[in-house]
Tab-separated table of N, CA and C in Angstrom:
chain	number	residue	atom	x	y	z
A	1	MET	N	145.116	137.240	46.101
A	1	MET	CA	144.615	135.999	46.639
A	1	MET	C	143.999	136.215	48.026
A	2	ALA	N	144.598	137.053	48.833
A	2	ALA	CA	144.074	137.318	50.171
A	2	ALA	C	142.699	137.964	50.091
A	3	ASP	N	142.502	138.831	49.091
A	3	ASP	CA	141.205	139.475	48.907
A	3	ASP	C	140.132	138.431	48.576
A	4	PHE	N	140.483	137.473	47.739
A	4	PHE	CA	139.558	136.399	47.383
A	4	PHE	C	139.177	135.594	48.619
A	5	LEU	N	140.147	135.247	49.435
A	5	LEU	CA	139.876	134.475	50.641
A	5	LEU	C	139.027	135.263	51.634
A	6	ALA	N	139.269	136.544	51.720
A	6	ALA	CA	138.469	137.378	52.619
A	6	ALA	C	137.011	137.389	52.173
A	7	LYS	N	136.784	137.501	50.863
A	7	LYS	CA	135.415	137.484	50.346
A	7	LYS	C	134.775	136.110	50.543
A	8	ALA	N	135.535	135.053	50.321
A	8	ALA	CA	135.011	133.695	50.476
A	8	ALA	C	134.619	133.412	51.926
A	9	ASN	N	135.298	134.035	52.863
A	9	ASN	CA	135.017	133.834	54.285
A	9	ASN	C	134.126	134.932	54.873
A	10	SER	N	133.504	135.727	54.004
A	10	SER	CA	132.704	136.854	54.483
A	10	SER	C	131.350	136.394	55.031
A	11	PHE	N	130.728	137.268	55.803
A	11	PHE	CA	129.410	137.001	56.366
A	11	PHE	C	128.387	136.750	55.260
A	12	THR	N	128.447	137.538	54.186
A	12	THR	CA	127.497	137.409	53.085
A	12	THR	C	127.593	136.044	52.426
A	13	VAL	N	128.805	135.612	52.138
A	13	VAL	CA	128.998	134.304	51.503
A	13	VAL	C	128.576	133.192	52.460
A	14	ASP	N	128.929	133.313	53.718
A	14	ASP	CA	128.547	132.306	54.707
A	14	ASP	C	127.021	132.195	54.808
A	15	THR	N	126.339	133.317	54.825
A	15	THR	CA	124.879	133.324	54.906
A	15	THR	C	124.266	132.656	53.679
A	16	LYS	N	124.771	132.998	52.511
A	16	LYS	CA	124.252	132.411	51.266
A	16	LYS	C	124.504	130.903	51.237
A	17	MET	N	125.660	130.466	51.667
A	17	MET	CA	125.976	129.035	51.694
A	17	MET	C	125.036	128.288	52.640
A	18	ARG	N	124.740	128.880	53.774
A	18	ARG	CA	123.807	128.243	54.721
A	18	ARG	C	122.408	128.147	54.123
A	19	GLN	N	121.976	129.191	53.428
A	19	GLN	CA	120.659	129.169	52.776
A	19	GLN	C	120.610	128.091	51.693
A	20	ASP	N	121.675	128.010	50.913
A	20	ASP	CA	121.725	127.011	49.847
A	20	ASP	C	121.775	125.587	50.415
A	21	ASP	N	122.505	125.391	51.487
A	21	ASP	CA	122.534	124.077	52.144
A	21	ASP	C	121.145	123.685	52.631
A	22	ALA	N	120.409	124.643	53.160
A	22	ALA	CA	119.049	124.373	53.630
A	22	ALA	C	118.138	123.985	52.460
A	23	LEU	N	118.300	124.655	51.316
A	23	LEU	CA	117.520	124.297	50.134
A	23	LEU	C	117.837	122.886	49.664
A	24	ILE	N	119.099	122.548	49.643
A	24	ILE	CA	119.514	121.203	49.232
A	24	ILE	C	118.851	120.155	50.112
A	25	MET	N	118.813	120.410	51.401
A	25	MET	CA	118.178	119.475	52.325
A	25	MET	C	116.664	119.426	52.102
A	26	SER	N	116.033	120.574	51.928
A	26	SER	CA	114.578	120.598	51.762
A	26	SER	C	114.138	119.955	50.451
A	27	TYR	N	114.960	120.060	49.416
A	27	TYR	CA	114.645	119.426	48.131
A	27	TYR	C	115.086	117.963	48.078
A	28	MET	N	115.705	117.490	49.146
A	28	MET	CA	116.184	116.107	49.242
A	28	MET	C	117.141	115.733	48.100
A	29	VAL	N	118.053	116.633	47.799
A	29	VAL	CA	119.047	116.373	46.760
A	29	VAL	C	120.038	115.356	47.302
A	30	ASP	N	120.128	114.228	46.605
A	30	ASP	CA	121.025	113.169	47.069
A	30	ASP	C	122.049	112.751	46.021
A	31	ARG	N	122.016	113.420	44.866
A	31	ARG	CA	122.992	113.120	43.817
A	31	ARG	C	123.078	114.295	42.852
A	32	THR	N	124.107	114.270	42.051
A	32	THR	CA	124.228	115.290	41.015
A	32	THR	C	124.298	114.598	39.665
A	33	PRO	N	123.713	115.146	38.651
A	33	PRO	CA	122.895	116.348	38.728
A	33	PRO	C	121.494	116.051	39.253
A	34	THR	N	120.975	116.961	40.022
A	34	THR	CA	119.570	116.993	40.405
A	34	THR	C	119.060	118.364	39.995
A	35	ILE	N	117.955	118.360	39.276
A	35	ILE	CA	117.398	119.615	38.781
A	35	ILE	C	116.041	119.826	39.447
A	36	ILE	N	115.868	120.992	40.028
A	36	ILE	CA	114.605	121.369	40.642
A	36	ILE	C	113.949	122.412	39.744
A	37	VAL	N	112.714	122.162	39.342
A	37	VAL	CA	111.994	123.096	38.477
A	37	VAL	C	110.906	123.771	39.301
A	38	ASN	N	111.048	125.060	39.458
A	38	ASN	CA	110.072	125.919	40.136
A	38	ASN	C	109.749	125.437	41.559
A	39	GLY	N	110.690	124.783	42.185
A	39	GLY	CA	110.483	124.319	43.552
A	39	GLY	C	109.484	123.182	43.678
A	40	LYS	N	108.981	122.675	42.549
A	40	LYS	CA	107.940	121.650	42.559
A	40	LYS	C	108.419	120.275	42.110
A	41	TYR	N	109.312	120.245	41.153
A	41	TYR	CA	109.702	118.990	40.520
A	41	TYR	C	111.188	118.727	40.745
A	42	ARG	N	111.512	117.534	41.225
A	42	ARG	CA	112.906	117.130	41.450
A	42	ARG	C	113.229	116.035	40.450
A	43	LEU	N	114.202	116.295	39.601
A	43	LEU	CA	114.544	115.373	38.527
A	43	LEU	C	116.004	114.965	38.595
A	44	THR	N	116.249	113.705	38.293
A	44	THR	CA	117.610	113.205	38.119
A	44	THR	C	117.658	112.480	36.786
A	45	VAL	N	118.836	112.129	36.345
A	45	VAL	CA	118.982	111.385	35.094
A	45	VAL	C	118.192	110.075	35.181
A	46	ASP	N	118.295	109.400	36.312
A	46	ASP	CA	117.597	108.121	36.477
A	46	ASP	C	116.077	108.306	36.471
A	47	SER	N	115.578	109.293	37.187
A	47	SER	CA	114.130	109.477	37.269
A	47	SER	C	113.522	109.870	35.924
A	48	ALA	N	114.306	110.504	35.075
A	48	ALA	CA	113.812	110.927	33.762
A	48	ALA	C	113.966	109.844	32.705
A	49	GLY	N	114.769	108.841	32.981
A	49	GLY	CA	114.961	107.771	32.004
A	49	GLY	C	116.179	107.938	31.119
A	50	GLY	N	117.099	108.811	31.512
A	50	GLY	CA	118.338	109.005	30.756
A	50	GLY	C	118.609	110.478	30.535
A	51	PRO	N	119.843	110.777	30.125
A	51	PRO	CA	120.240	112.184	29.965
A	51	PRO	C	119.430	112.946	28.918
A	52	ASP	N	119.162	112.315	27.790
A	52	ASP	CA	118.406	113.006	26.740
A	52	ASP	C	116.974	113.275	27.190
A	53	LYS	N	116.379	112.302	27.853
A	53	LYS	CA	115.017	112.476	28.337
A	53	LYS	C	114.959	113.518	29.451
A	54	LEU	N	116.038	113.614	30.245
A	54	LEU	CA	116.088	114.622	31.303
A	54	LEU	C	115.992	116.017	30.698
A	55	VAL	N	116.761	116.268	29.660
A	55	VAL	CA	116.744	117.584	29.011
A	55	VAL	C	115.353	117.873	28.455
A	56	GLU	N	114.750	116.887	27.778
A	56	GLU	CA	113.404	117.075	27.233
A	56	GLU	C	112.390	117.375	28.338
A	57	LEU	N	112.462	116.618	29.423
A	57	LEU	CA	111.521	116.785	30.524
A	57	LEU	C	111.686	118.150	31.196
A	58	VAL	N	112.921	118.571	31.390
A	58	VAL	CA	113.160	119.889	31.990
A	58	VAL	C	112.582	120.985	31.100
A	59	LYS	N	112.823	120.898	29.815
A	59	LYS	CA	112.270	121.903	28.883
A	59	LYS	C	110.752	121.920	28.956
A	60	TRP	N	110.121	120.742	28.996
A	60	TRP	CA	108.676	120.651	29.047
A	60	TRP	C	108.133	121.245	30.348
A	61	LEU	N	108.771	120.913	31.472
A	61	LEU	CA	108.317	121.432	32.764
A	61	LEU	C	108.506	122.943	32.868
A	62	VAL	N	109.615	123.448	32.349
A	62	VAL	CA	109.845	124.899	32.363
A	62	VAL	C	108.772	125.602	31.538
A	63	ALA	N	108.456	125.043	30.373
A	63	ALA	CA	107.398	125.644	29.531
A	63	ALA	C	106.057	125.597	30.260
A	64	LYS	N	105.763	124.470	30.884
A	64	LYS	CA	104.507	124.316	31.639
A	64	LYS	C	104.424	125.318	32.779
A	65	GLU	N	105.503	125.478	33.520
A	65	GLU	CA	105.522	126.375	34.676
A	65	GLU	C	105.593	127.838	34.272
A	66	SER	N	105.970	128.115	33.049
A	66	SER	CA	106.079	129.502	32.571
A	66	SER	C	104.744	130.072	32.110
A	67	LYS	N	103.748	129.186	31.960
A	67	LYS	CA	102.428	129.643	31.482
A	67	LYS	C	101.724	130.461	32.524
């Protein structure tokens, strides 16, 4: 357990957490789930029109961005 805590409090983990916090702020994530596709599209269940539509929209955007 002490080894786990040492890793959790390490410089590497702290740096990664700070980077991820900055991304959350830059993407304006204000709820979960929020899905960001290729750094361009921010989607939530509400913005997509429901959970099923969210999955469809994410698949469509991923296919579009993969071209």
